[in-house]
PDB file of C-alpha atoms in Angstrom:
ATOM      1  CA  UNK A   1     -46.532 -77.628  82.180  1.00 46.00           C
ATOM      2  CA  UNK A   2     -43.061 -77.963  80.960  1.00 47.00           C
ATOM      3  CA  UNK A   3     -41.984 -78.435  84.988  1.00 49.00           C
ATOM      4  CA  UNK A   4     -43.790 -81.429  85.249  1.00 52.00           C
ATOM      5  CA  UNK A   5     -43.150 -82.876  82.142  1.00 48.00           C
ATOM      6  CA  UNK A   6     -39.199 -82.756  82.724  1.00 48.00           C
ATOM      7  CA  UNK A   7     -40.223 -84.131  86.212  1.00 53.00           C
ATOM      8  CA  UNK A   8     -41.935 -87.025  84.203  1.00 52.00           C
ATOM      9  CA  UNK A   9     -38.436 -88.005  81.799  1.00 50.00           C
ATOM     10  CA  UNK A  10     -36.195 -87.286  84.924  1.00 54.00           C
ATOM     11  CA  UNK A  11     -33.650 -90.128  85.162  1.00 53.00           C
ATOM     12  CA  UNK A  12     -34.467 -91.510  81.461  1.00 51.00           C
ATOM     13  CA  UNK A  13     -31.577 -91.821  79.508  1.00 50.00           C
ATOM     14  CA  UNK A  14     -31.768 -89.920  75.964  1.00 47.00           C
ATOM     15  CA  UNK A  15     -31.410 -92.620  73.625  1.00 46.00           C
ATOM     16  CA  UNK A  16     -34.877 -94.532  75.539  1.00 48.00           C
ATOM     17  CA  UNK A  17     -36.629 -92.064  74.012  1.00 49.00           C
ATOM     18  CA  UNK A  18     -35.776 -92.321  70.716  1.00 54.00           C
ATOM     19  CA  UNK A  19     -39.170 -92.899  68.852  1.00 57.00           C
ATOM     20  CA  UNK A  20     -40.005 -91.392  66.057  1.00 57.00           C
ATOM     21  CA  UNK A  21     -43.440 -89.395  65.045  1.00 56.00           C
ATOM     22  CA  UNK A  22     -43.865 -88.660  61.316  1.00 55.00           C
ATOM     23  CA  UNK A  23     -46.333 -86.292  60.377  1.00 52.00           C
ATOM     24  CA  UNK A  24     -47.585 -85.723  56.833  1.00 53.00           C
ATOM     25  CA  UNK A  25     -49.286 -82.782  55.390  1.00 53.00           C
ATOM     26  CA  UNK A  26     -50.569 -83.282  51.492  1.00 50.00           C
ATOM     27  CA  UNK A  27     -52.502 -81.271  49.590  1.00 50.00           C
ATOM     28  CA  UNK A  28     -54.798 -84.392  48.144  1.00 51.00           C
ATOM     29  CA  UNK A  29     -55.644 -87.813  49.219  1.00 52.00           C
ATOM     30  CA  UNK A  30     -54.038 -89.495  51.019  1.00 48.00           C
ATOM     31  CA  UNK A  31     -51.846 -92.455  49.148  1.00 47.00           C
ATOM     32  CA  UNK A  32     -50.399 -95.398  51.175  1.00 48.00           C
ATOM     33  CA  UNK A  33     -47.684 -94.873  52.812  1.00 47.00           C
ATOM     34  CA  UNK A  34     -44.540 -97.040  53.249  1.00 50.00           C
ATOM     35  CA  UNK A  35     -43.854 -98.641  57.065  1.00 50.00           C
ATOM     36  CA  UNK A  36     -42.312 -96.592  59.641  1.00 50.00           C
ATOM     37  CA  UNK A  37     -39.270 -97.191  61.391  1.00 49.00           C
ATOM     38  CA  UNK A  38     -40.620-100.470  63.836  1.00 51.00           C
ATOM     39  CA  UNK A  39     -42.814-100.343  66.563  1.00 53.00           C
ATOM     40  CA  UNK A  40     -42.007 -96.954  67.348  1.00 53.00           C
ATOM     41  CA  UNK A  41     -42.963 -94.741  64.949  1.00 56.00           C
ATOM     42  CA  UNK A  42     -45.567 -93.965  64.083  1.00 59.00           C
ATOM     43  CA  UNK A  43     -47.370 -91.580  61.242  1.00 59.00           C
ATOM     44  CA  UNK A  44     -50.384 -89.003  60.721  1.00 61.00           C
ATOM     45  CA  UNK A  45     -51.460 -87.744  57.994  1.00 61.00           C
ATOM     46  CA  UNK A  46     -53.591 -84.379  57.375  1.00 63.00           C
ATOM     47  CA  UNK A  47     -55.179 -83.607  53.881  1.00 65.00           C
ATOM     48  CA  UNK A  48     -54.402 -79.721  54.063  1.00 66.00           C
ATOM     49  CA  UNK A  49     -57.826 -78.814  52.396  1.00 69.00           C
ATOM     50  CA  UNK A  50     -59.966 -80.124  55.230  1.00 71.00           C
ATOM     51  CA  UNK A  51     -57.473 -78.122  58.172  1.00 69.00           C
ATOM     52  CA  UNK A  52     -58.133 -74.949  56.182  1.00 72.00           C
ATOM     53  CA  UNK A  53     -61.703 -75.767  55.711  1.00 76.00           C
ATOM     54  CA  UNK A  54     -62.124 -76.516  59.665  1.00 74.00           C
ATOM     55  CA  UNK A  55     -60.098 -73.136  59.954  1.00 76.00           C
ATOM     56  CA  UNK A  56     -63.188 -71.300  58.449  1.00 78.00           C
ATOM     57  CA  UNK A  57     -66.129 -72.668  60.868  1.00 80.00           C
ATOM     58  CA  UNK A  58     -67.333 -70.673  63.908  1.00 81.00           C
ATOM     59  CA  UNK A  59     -67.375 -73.519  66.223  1.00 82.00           C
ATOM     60  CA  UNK A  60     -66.239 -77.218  67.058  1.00 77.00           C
ATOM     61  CA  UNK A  61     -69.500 -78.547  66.646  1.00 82.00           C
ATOM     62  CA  UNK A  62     -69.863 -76.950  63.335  1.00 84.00           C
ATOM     63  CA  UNK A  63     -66.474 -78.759  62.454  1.00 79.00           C
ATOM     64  CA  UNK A  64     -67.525 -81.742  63.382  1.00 79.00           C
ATOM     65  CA  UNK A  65     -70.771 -81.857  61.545  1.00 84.00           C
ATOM     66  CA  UNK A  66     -68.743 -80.965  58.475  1.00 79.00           C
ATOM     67  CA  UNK A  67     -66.316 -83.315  58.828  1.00 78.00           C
ATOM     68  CA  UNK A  68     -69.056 -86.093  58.799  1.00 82.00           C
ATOM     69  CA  UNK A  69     -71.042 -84.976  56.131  1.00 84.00           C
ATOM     70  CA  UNK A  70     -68.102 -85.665  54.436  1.00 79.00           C
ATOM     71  CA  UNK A  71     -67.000 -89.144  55.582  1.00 79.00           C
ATOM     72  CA  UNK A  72     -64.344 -88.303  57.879  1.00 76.00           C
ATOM     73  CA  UNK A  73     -64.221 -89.079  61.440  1.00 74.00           C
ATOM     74  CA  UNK A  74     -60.854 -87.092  62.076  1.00 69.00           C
ATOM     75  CA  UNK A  75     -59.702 -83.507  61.251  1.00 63.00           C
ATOM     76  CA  UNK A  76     -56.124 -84.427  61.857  1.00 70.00           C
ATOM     77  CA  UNK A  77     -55.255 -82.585  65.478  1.00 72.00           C
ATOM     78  CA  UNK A  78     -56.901 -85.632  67.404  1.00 77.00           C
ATOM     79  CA  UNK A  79     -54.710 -88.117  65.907  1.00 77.00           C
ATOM     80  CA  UNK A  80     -51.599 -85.819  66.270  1.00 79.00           C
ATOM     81  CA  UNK A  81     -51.835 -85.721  69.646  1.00 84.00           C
ATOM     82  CA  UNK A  82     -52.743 -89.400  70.138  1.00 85.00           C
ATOM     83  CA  UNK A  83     -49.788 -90.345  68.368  1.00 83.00           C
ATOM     84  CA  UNK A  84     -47.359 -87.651  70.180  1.00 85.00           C
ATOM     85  CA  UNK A  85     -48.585 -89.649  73.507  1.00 90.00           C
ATOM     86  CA  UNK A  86     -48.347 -92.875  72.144  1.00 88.00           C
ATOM     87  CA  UNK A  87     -44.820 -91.801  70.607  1.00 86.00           C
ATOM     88  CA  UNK A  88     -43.510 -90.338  74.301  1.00 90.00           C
ATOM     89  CA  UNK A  89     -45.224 -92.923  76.620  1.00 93.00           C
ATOM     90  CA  UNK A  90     -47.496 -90.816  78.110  1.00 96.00           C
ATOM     91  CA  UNK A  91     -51.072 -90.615  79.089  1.00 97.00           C
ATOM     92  CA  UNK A  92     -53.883 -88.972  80.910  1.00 97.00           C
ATOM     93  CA  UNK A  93     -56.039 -89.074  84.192  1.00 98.00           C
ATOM     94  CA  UNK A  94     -58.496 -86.850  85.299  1.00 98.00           C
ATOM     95  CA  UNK A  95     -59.420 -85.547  89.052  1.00 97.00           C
ATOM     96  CA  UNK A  96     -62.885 -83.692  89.131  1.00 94.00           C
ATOM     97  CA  UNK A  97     -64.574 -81.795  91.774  1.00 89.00           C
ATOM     98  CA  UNK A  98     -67.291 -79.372  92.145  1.00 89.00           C
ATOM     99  CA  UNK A  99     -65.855 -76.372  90.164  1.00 92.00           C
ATOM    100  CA  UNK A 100     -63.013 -78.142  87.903  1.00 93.00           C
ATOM    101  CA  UNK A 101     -62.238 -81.085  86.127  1.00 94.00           C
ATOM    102  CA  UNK A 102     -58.429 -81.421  84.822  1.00 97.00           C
ATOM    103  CA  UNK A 103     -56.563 -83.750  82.733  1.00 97.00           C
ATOM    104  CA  UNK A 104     -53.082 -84.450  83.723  1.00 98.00           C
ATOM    105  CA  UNK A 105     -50.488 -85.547  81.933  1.00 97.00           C
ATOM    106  CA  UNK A 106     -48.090 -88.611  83.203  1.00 98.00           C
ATOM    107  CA  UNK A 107     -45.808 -91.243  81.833  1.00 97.00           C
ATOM    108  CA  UNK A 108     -47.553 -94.460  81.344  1.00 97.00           C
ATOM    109  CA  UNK A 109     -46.716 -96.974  84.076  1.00 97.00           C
ATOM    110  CA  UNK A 110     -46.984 -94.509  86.695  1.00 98.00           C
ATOM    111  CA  UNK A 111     -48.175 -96.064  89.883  1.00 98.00           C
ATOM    112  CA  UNK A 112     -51.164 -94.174  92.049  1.00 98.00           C
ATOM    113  CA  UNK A 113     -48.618 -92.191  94.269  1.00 98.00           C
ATOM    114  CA  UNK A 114     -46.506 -91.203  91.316  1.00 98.00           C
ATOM    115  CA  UNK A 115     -49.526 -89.771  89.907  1.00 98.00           C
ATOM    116  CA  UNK A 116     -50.306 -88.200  92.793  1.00 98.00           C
ATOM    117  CA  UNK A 117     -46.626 -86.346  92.671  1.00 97.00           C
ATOM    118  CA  UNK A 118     -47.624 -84.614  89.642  1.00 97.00           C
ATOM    119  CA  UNK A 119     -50.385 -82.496  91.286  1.00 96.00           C
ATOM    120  CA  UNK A 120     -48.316 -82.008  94.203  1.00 96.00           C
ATOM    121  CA  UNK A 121     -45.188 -83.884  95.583  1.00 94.00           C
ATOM    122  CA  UNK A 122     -47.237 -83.891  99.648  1.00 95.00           C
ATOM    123  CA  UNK A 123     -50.279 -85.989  97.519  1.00 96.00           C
ATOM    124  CA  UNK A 124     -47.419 -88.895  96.925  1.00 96.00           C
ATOM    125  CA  UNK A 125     -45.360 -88.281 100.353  1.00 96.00           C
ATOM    126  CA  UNK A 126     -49.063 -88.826 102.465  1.00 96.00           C
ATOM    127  CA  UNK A 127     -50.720 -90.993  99.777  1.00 97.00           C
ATOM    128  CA  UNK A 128     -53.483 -93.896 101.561  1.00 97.00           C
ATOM    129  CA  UNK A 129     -55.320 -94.637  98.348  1.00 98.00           C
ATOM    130  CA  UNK A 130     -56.813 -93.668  95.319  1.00 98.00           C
ATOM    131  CA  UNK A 131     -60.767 -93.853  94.618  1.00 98.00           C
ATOM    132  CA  UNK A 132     -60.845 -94.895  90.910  1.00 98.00           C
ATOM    133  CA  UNK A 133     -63.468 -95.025  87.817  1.00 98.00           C
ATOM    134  CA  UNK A 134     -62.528 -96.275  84.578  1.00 98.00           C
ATOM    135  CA  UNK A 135     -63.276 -93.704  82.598  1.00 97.00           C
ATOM    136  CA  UNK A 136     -65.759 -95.570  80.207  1.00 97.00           C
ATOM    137  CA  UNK A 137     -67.855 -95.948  84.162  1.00 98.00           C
ATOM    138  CA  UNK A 138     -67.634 -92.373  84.639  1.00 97.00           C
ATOM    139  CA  UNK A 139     -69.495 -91.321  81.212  1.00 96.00           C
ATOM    140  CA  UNK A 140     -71.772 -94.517  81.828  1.00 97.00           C
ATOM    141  CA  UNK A 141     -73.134 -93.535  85.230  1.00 97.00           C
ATOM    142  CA  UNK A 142     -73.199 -89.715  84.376  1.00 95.00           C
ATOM    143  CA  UNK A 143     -70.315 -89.023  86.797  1.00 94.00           C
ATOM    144  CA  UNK A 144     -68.862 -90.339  90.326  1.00 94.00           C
ATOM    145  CA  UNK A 145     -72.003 -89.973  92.296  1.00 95.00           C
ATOM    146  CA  UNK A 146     -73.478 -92.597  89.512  1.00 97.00           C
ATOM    147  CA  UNK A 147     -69.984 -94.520  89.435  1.00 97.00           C
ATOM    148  CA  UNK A 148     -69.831 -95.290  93.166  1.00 96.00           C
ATOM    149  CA  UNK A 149     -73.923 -95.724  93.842  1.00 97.00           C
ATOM    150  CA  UNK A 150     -73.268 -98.287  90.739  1.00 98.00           C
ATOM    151  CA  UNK A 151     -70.217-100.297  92.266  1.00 97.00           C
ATOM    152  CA  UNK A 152     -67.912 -98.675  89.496  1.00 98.00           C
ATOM    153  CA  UNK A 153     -65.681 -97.263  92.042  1.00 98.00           C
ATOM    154  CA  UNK A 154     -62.541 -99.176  93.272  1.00 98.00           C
ATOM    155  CA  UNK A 155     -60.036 -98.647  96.563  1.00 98.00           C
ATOM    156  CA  UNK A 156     -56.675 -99.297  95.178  1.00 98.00           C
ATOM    157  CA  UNK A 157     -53.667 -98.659  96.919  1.00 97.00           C
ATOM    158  CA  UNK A 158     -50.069 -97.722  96.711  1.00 97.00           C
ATOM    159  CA  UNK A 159     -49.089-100.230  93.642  1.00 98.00           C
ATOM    160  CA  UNK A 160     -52.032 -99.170  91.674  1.00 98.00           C
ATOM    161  CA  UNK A 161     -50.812 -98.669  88.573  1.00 98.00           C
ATOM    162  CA  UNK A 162     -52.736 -95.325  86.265  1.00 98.00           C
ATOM    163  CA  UNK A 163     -54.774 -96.383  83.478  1.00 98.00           C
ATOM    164  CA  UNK A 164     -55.477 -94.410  80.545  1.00 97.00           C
ATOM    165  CA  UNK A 165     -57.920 -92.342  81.401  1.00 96.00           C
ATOM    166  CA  UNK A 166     -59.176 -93.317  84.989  1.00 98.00           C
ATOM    167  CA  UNK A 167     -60.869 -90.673  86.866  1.00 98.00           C
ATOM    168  CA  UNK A 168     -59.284 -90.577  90.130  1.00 98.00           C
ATOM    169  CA  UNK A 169     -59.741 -88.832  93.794  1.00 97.00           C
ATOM    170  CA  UNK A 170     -56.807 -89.388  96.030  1.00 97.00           C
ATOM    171  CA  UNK A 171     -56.703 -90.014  99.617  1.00 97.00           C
ATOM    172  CA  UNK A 172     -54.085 -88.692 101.455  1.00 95.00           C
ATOM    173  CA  UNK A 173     -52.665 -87.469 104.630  1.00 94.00           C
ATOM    174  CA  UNK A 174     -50.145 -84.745 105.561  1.00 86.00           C
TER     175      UNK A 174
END
């Protein structure tokens, strides 16, 4: 993991990524907070009460019905890890097959072939294509059978550039 994401901030100087990520831990409610430090920061804040009462649950489900009955839609770890992306310029895309589906971590502007590199550096050397389904298609359909048989499935090619969670099976030849 930490291979490929030096790979990804190769050749960036240090001060591009200067953004900052402020994140706030209080014991109560939370009170407004002032503006960050421009368009790049950015803040998240976790009441500490509801992390240890998550803490005490046996599952994620369990969390999660807890966390409604009581009005809130986030424990805190979701929108700590959006806002780390958001705050590097990264993202995710998926590949799936018939025994795994994986996430993978890029920078965001990455073009199909680029992409490609990060699962192996022979998927962007013999890249053709990339079969692609947005990922709101994917859970729509029920999956890439129900994606393609729908039309949701596109051909694009070597300027292609990754969207936030597309689901994506590349073409390639060796």
């Amino acid at each position: 993991m930490a291979t490929r994401l030096c790979r990804a901030f190769s050749g960036a100087p240090l001060s591009a990524s200067r953004s900052l990520l402020h994140r706030v831990v209080i014991t109560s409610t939370p009170s407004p907070m002032r503006p960050g430090h421009g368009s790049r920061a950015f803040r998240t804040t976790t009441v500490a009460s509801l992390q240890a009462g998550i803490v005490g649950l046996p599952n994620v489900g369990k969390a999660r019905e807890w966390l409604e009955s009581l009005g809130v839609t986030d424990g805190g770890l979701s929108s700590l890890v959006r806002a780390t992306y958001a705050t590097l310029g990264l993202q995710t895309y998926f590949t799936t097959g018939e025994k795994e589906t994986r996430a993978w971590t890029i920078r965001a502007g990455m073009t199909a072939p680029q992409a490609a590199s990060v699962i192996h550096t022979d998927f962007e050397k013999g890249f053709i294509r990339a079969e692609t389904i947005a990922f709101s298609d994917y859970v729509k359909f029920k999956g890439y059978a129900g994606a393609k048989e729908a039309g949701a499935l596109r051909l694009e090619g070597k300027e292609y550039v990754v969207a936030e969670g597309d689901v994506l099976l590349f073409r390639f030849n060796v």
